Structures are given as structure tokens and as C-alpha cells.
Tab-separated table of C-alpha atoms and ligand atoms in Angstrom:
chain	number	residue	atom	x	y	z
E	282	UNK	CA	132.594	75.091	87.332
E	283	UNK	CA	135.846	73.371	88.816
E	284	UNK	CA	134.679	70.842	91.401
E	285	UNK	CA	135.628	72.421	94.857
E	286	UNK	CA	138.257	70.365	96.980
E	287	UNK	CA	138.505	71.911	100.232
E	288	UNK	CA	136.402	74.405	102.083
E	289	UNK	CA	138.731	77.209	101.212
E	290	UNK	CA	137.263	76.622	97.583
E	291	UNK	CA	133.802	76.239	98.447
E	292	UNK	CA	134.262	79.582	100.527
E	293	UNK	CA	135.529	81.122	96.934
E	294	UNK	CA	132.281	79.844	95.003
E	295	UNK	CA	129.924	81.032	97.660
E	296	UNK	CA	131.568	84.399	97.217
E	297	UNK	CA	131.367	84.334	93.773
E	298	UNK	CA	127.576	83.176	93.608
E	299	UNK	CA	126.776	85.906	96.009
E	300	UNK	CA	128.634	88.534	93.714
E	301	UNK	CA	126.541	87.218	90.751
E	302	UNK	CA	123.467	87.682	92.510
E	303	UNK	CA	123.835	90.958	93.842
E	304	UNK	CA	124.310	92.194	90.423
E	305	UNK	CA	121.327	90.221	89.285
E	306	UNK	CA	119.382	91.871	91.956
E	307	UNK	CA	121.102	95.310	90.976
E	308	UNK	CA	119.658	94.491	87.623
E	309	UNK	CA	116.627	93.826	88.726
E	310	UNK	CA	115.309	96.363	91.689
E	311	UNK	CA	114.382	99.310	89.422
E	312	UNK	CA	111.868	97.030	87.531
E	313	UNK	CA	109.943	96.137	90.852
E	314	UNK	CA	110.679	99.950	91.789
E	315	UNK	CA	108.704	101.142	88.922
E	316	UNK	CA	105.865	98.065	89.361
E	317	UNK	CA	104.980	99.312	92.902
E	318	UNK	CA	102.678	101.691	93.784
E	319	UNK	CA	102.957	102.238	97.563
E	320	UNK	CA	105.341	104.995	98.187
E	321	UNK	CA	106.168	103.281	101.089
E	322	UNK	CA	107.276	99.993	99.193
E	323	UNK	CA	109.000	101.999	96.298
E	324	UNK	CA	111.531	103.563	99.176
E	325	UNK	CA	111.985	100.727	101.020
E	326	UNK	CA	113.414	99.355	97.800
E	327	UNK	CA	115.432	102.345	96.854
E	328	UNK	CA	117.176	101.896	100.016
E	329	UNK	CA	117.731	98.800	99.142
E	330	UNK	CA	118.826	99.457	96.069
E	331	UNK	CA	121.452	101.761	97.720
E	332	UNK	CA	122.549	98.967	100.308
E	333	UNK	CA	123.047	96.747	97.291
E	334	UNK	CA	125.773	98.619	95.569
E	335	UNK	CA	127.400	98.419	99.138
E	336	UNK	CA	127.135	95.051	99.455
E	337	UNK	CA	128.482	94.140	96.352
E	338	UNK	CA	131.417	96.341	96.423
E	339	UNK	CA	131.694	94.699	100.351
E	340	UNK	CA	132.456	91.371	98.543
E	341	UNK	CA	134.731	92.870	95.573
E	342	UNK	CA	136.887	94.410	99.003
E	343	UNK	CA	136.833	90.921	100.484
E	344	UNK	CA	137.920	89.227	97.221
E	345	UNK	CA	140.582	91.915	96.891
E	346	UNK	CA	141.857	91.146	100.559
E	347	UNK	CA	142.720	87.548	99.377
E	348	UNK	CA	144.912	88.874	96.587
E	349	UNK	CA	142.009	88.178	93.591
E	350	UNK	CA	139.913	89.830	90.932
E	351	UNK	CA	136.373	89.737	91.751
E	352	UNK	CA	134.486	86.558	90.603
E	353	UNK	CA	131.759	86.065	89.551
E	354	UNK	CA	129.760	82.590	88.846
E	355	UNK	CA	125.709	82.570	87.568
E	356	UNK	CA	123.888	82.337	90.407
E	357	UNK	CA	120.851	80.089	89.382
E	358	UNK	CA	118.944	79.921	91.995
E	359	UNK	CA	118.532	83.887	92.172
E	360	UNK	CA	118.032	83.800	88.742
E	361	UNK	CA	115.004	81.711	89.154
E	362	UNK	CA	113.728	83.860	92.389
E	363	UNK	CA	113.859	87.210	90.284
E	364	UNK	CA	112.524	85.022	87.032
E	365	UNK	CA	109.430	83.840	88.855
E	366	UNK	CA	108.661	87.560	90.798
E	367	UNK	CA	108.826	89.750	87.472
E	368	UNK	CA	106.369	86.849	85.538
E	369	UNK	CA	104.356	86.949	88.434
E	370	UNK	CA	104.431	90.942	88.392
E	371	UNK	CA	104.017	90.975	84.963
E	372	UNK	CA	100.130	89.460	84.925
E	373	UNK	CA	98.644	91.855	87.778
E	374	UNK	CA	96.693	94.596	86.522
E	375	UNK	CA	95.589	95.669	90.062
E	376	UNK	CA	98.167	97.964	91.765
E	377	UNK	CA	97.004	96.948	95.676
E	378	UNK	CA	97.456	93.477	94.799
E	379	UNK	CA	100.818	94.128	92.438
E	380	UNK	CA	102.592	95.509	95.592
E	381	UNK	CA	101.689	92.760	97.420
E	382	UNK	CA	103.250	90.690	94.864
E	383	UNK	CA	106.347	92.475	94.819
E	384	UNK	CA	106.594	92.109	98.928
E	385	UNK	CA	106.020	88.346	98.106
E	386	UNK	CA	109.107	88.460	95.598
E	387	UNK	CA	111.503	90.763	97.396
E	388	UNK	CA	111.171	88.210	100.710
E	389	UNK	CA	112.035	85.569	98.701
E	390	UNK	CA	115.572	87.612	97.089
E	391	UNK	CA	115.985	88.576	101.274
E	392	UNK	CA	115.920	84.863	102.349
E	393	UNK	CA	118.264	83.391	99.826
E	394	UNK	CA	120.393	85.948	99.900
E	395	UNK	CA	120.650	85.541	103.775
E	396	UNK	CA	120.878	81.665	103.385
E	397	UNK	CA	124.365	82.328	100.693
E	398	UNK	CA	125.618	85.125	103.890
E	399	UNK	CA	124.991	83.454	106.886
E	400	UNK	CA	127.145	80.256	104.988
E	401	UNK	CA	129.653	82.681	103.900
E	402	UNK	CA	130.060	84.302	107.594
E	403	UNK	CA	130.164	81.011	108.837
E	404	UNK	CA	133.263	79.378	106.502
E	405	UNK	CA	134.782	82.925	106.624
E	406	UNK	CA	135.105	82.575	110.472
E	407	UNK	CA	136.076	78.793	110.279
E	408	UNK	CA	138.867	79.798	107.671
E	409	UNK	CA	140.001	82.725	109.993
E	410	UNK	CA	138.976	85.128	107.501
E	411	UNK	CA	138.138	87.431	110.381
E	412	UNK	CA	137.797	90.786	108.595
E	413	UNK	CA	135.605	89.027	105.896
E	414	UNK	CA	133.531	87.530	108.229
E	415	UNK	CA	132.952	91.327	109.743
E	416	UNK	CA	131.593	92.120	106.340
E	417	UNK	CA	130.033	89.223	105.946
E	418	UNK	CA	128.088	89.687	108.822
E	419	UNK	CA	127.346	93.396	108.292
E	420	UNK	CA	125.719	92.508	104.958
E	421	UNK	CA	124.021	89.597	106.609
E	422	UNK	CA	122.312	92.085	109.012
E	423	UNK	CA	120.939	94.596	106.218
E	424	UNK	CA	119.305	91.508	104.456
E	425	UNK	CA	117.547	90.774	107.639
E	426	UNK	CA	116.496	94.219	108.135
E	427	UNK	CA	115.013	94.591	104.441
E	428	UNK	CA	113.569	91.414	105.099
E	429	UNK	CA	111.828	92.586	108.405
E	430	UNK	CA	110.841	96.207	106.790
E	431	UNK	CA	109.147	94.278	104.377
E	432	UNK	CA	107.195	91.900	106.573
E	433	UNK	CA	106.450	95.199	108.137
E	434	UNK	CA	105.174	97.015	104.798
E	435	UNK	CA	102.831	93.819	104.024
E	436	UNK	CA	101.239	94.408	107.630
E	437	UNK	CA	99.590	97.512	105.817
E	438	UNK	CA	99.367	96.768	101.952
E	439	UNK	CA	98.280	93.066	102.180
E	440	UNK	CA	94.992	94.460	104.119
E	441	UNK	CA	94.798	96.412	101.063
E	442	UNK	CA	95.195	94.523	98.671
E	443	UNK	CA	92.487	92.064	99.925
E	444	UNK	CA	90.292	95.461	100.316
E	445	UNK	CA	90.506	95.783	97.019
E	446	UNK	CA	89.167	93.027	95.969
E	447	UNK	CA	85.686	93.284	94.420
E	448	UNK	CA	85.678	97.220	94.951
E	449	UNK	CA	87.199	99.834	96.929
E	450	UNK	CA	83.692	100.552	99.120
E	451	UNK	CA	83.315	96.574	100.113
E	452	UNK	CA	85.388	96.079	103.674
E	453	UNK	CA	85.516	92.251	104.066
E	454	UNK	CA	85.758	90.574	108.069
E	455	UNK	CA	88.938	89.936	109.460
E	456	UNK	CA	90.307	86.268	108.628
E	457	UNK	CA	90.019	85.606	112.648
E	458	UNK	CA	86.290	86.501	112.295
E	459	UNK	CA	85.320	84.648	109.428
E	460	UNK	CA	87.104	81.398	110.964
E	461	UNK	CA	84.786	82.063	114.489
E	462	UNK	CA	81.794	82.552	112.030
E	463	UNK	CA	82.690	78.750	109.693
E	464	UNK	CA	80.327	75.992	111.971
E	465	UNK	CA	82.992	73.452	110.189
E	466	UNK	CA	85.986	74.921	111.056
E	467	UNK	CA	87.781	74.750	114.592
E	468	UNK	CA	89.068	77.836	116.102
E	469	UNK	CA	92.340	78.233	115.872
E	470	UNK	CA	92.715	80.458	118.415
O	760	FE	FE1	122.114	91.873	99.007
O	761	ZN	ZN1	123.341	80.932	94.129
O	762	FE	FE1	119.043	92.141	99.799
């Protein structure tokens, strides 16, 4: 990696990282497709899946707009986010509790990734990149919405998951009923 020396060049690497990692997470969807059970979950990250393609084909437009070939440059940290989910994925026998897993892991891809954009946006609009910043943005906005679907989707399967726990028959108090219940404990209402 060249050391950047103005924030024209750091703009370039960000794209580039961001390029790398969308392919990573290309790479990587249909695994945690096939790992969920949920129905819900697996088309919430087909769609993603879909979005993806778009998103990295936003940044090969952007790259061609300044006159270059798409770049690309390893993108460790995403590496290490999609590294640690399909380990983690890998030991759960119990589907409730994989899915919940795989929520746990796709928030993590949605917040870096929106981290790398909302940077991006920001040089694109300082540079006067105006049309990249559009796209920038646009992209920006789907990884929120994923992210928010998801935090949506573990509303429903998280209570399930913890359901399962012990047996499918066994329904366990609420969390805000088992803190009024603990003599010890404050309430934190
Ligand atoms: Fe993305
Ligand atoms: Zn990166
Ligand atoms: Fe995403």
C-alpha cells in the first residue's frame, strides 16, 4: 500500500477497501443464506445479496467517472468481521439460536460497512465529487436499512432462540420480570 498524501488519495483507498469488501461480502452471503433457518432472515439476506451487486457495481461507476479501473485493496477489517461470524456459525447445532447468530454477524458487516460509506460520502462531498457522493449516499442508506430490518428480524427470532433453550414446551419470564423478581438487583426501570 502506497502511503496516501492528500485526501484525494485517501478518498481512492477508501474506495478501494469498500470495493474489496463488497466482494468479500458477495462471497460470503450465500453461506449465512444457507446457515439460516428463518425464512424471514434467509430473504432479508437475499435482498441483500441483490443490493450488494448494486453497490459494488455503484463504486466500479464512480471509479470509472474519475477516469480509472476499479481498485481493489484487502479489506482486513471485513475480513475479520465475516472470519469471526462463519466460526461462530460454524459451532451452533441449534437452528433458533444459529439465526440469531447470523443477525449478530450480519449487524456487524452493516456497521462497518456504513462506517467505510458515511467517510466516503463525506471526502466525496469535500472533494466536490458531487455525483459520487449521490451514490455514496444512496448505498449508505441501504446499509442502514439492512441494518434496521435486521434489528427488526432479531425482535422475533432472539425470543426464539432463548425459547429454545432447554426445550421447545419451557416458556421462560421476560428479562424485565426476572430483574423485578432478583431481591439483589435494582430495577432498572
Ligand atoms: Fe454493502
Ligand atoms: Zn476496510
Ligand atoms: Fe451491506
Amino acid at each position: 500500500m502506497k502511503e496516501p498524501k492528500s485526501l484525494q488519495d485517501l478518498y481512492k483507498m477508501e474506495l478501494a477497501d469498500l470495493y474489496d469488501a463488497e466482494q468479500q461480502i458477495i462471497k460470503a452471503l450465500p453461506k449465512m443464506i444457507d446457515g439460516a433457518t428463518s425464512e424471514e432472515l434467509k430473504d432479508a439476506l437475499n435482498e441483500h445479496l441483490d443490493v450488494t451487486k448494486e453497490q459494488a457495481s455503484r463504486l466500479e461507476q464512480i471509479f470509472e467517472q474519475m477516469g480509472e479501473k476499479p481498485k481493489r485493496e484487502k479489506c482486513k477489517g471485513m475480513q475479520g468481521v465475516i472470519t469471526e461470524g462463519s466460526d461462530l456459525l460454524e459451532e451452533i447445532k441449534d437452528d433458533d439460536l444459529r439465526d440469531a447468530a447470523i443477525i449478530s454477524a450480519a449487524q456487524r458487516v452493516e456497521h462497518y460497512e456504513m462506517a467505510g460509506y458515511g467517510t466516503a460520502r463525506t471526502y466525496a462531498q469535500l472533494l466536490g465529487e458531487d455525483q459520487a457522493a449521490k451514490l455514496l449516499q444512496q448505498t449508505l442508506d441501504e446499509e442502514k436499512e439492512a441494518d434496521q430490518k435486521l434489528s427488526d428480524l432479531a425482535g422475533e427470532l432472539n425470543a426464539e432462540a432463548m425459547n429454545g433453550e432447554g426445550g421447545e414446551q419451557e416458556e421462560k419470564p421476560a428479562a424485565s420480570e426476572r430483574t423485578a423478581g432478583s431481591k439483589r438487583r435494582k430495577s432498572a426501570a
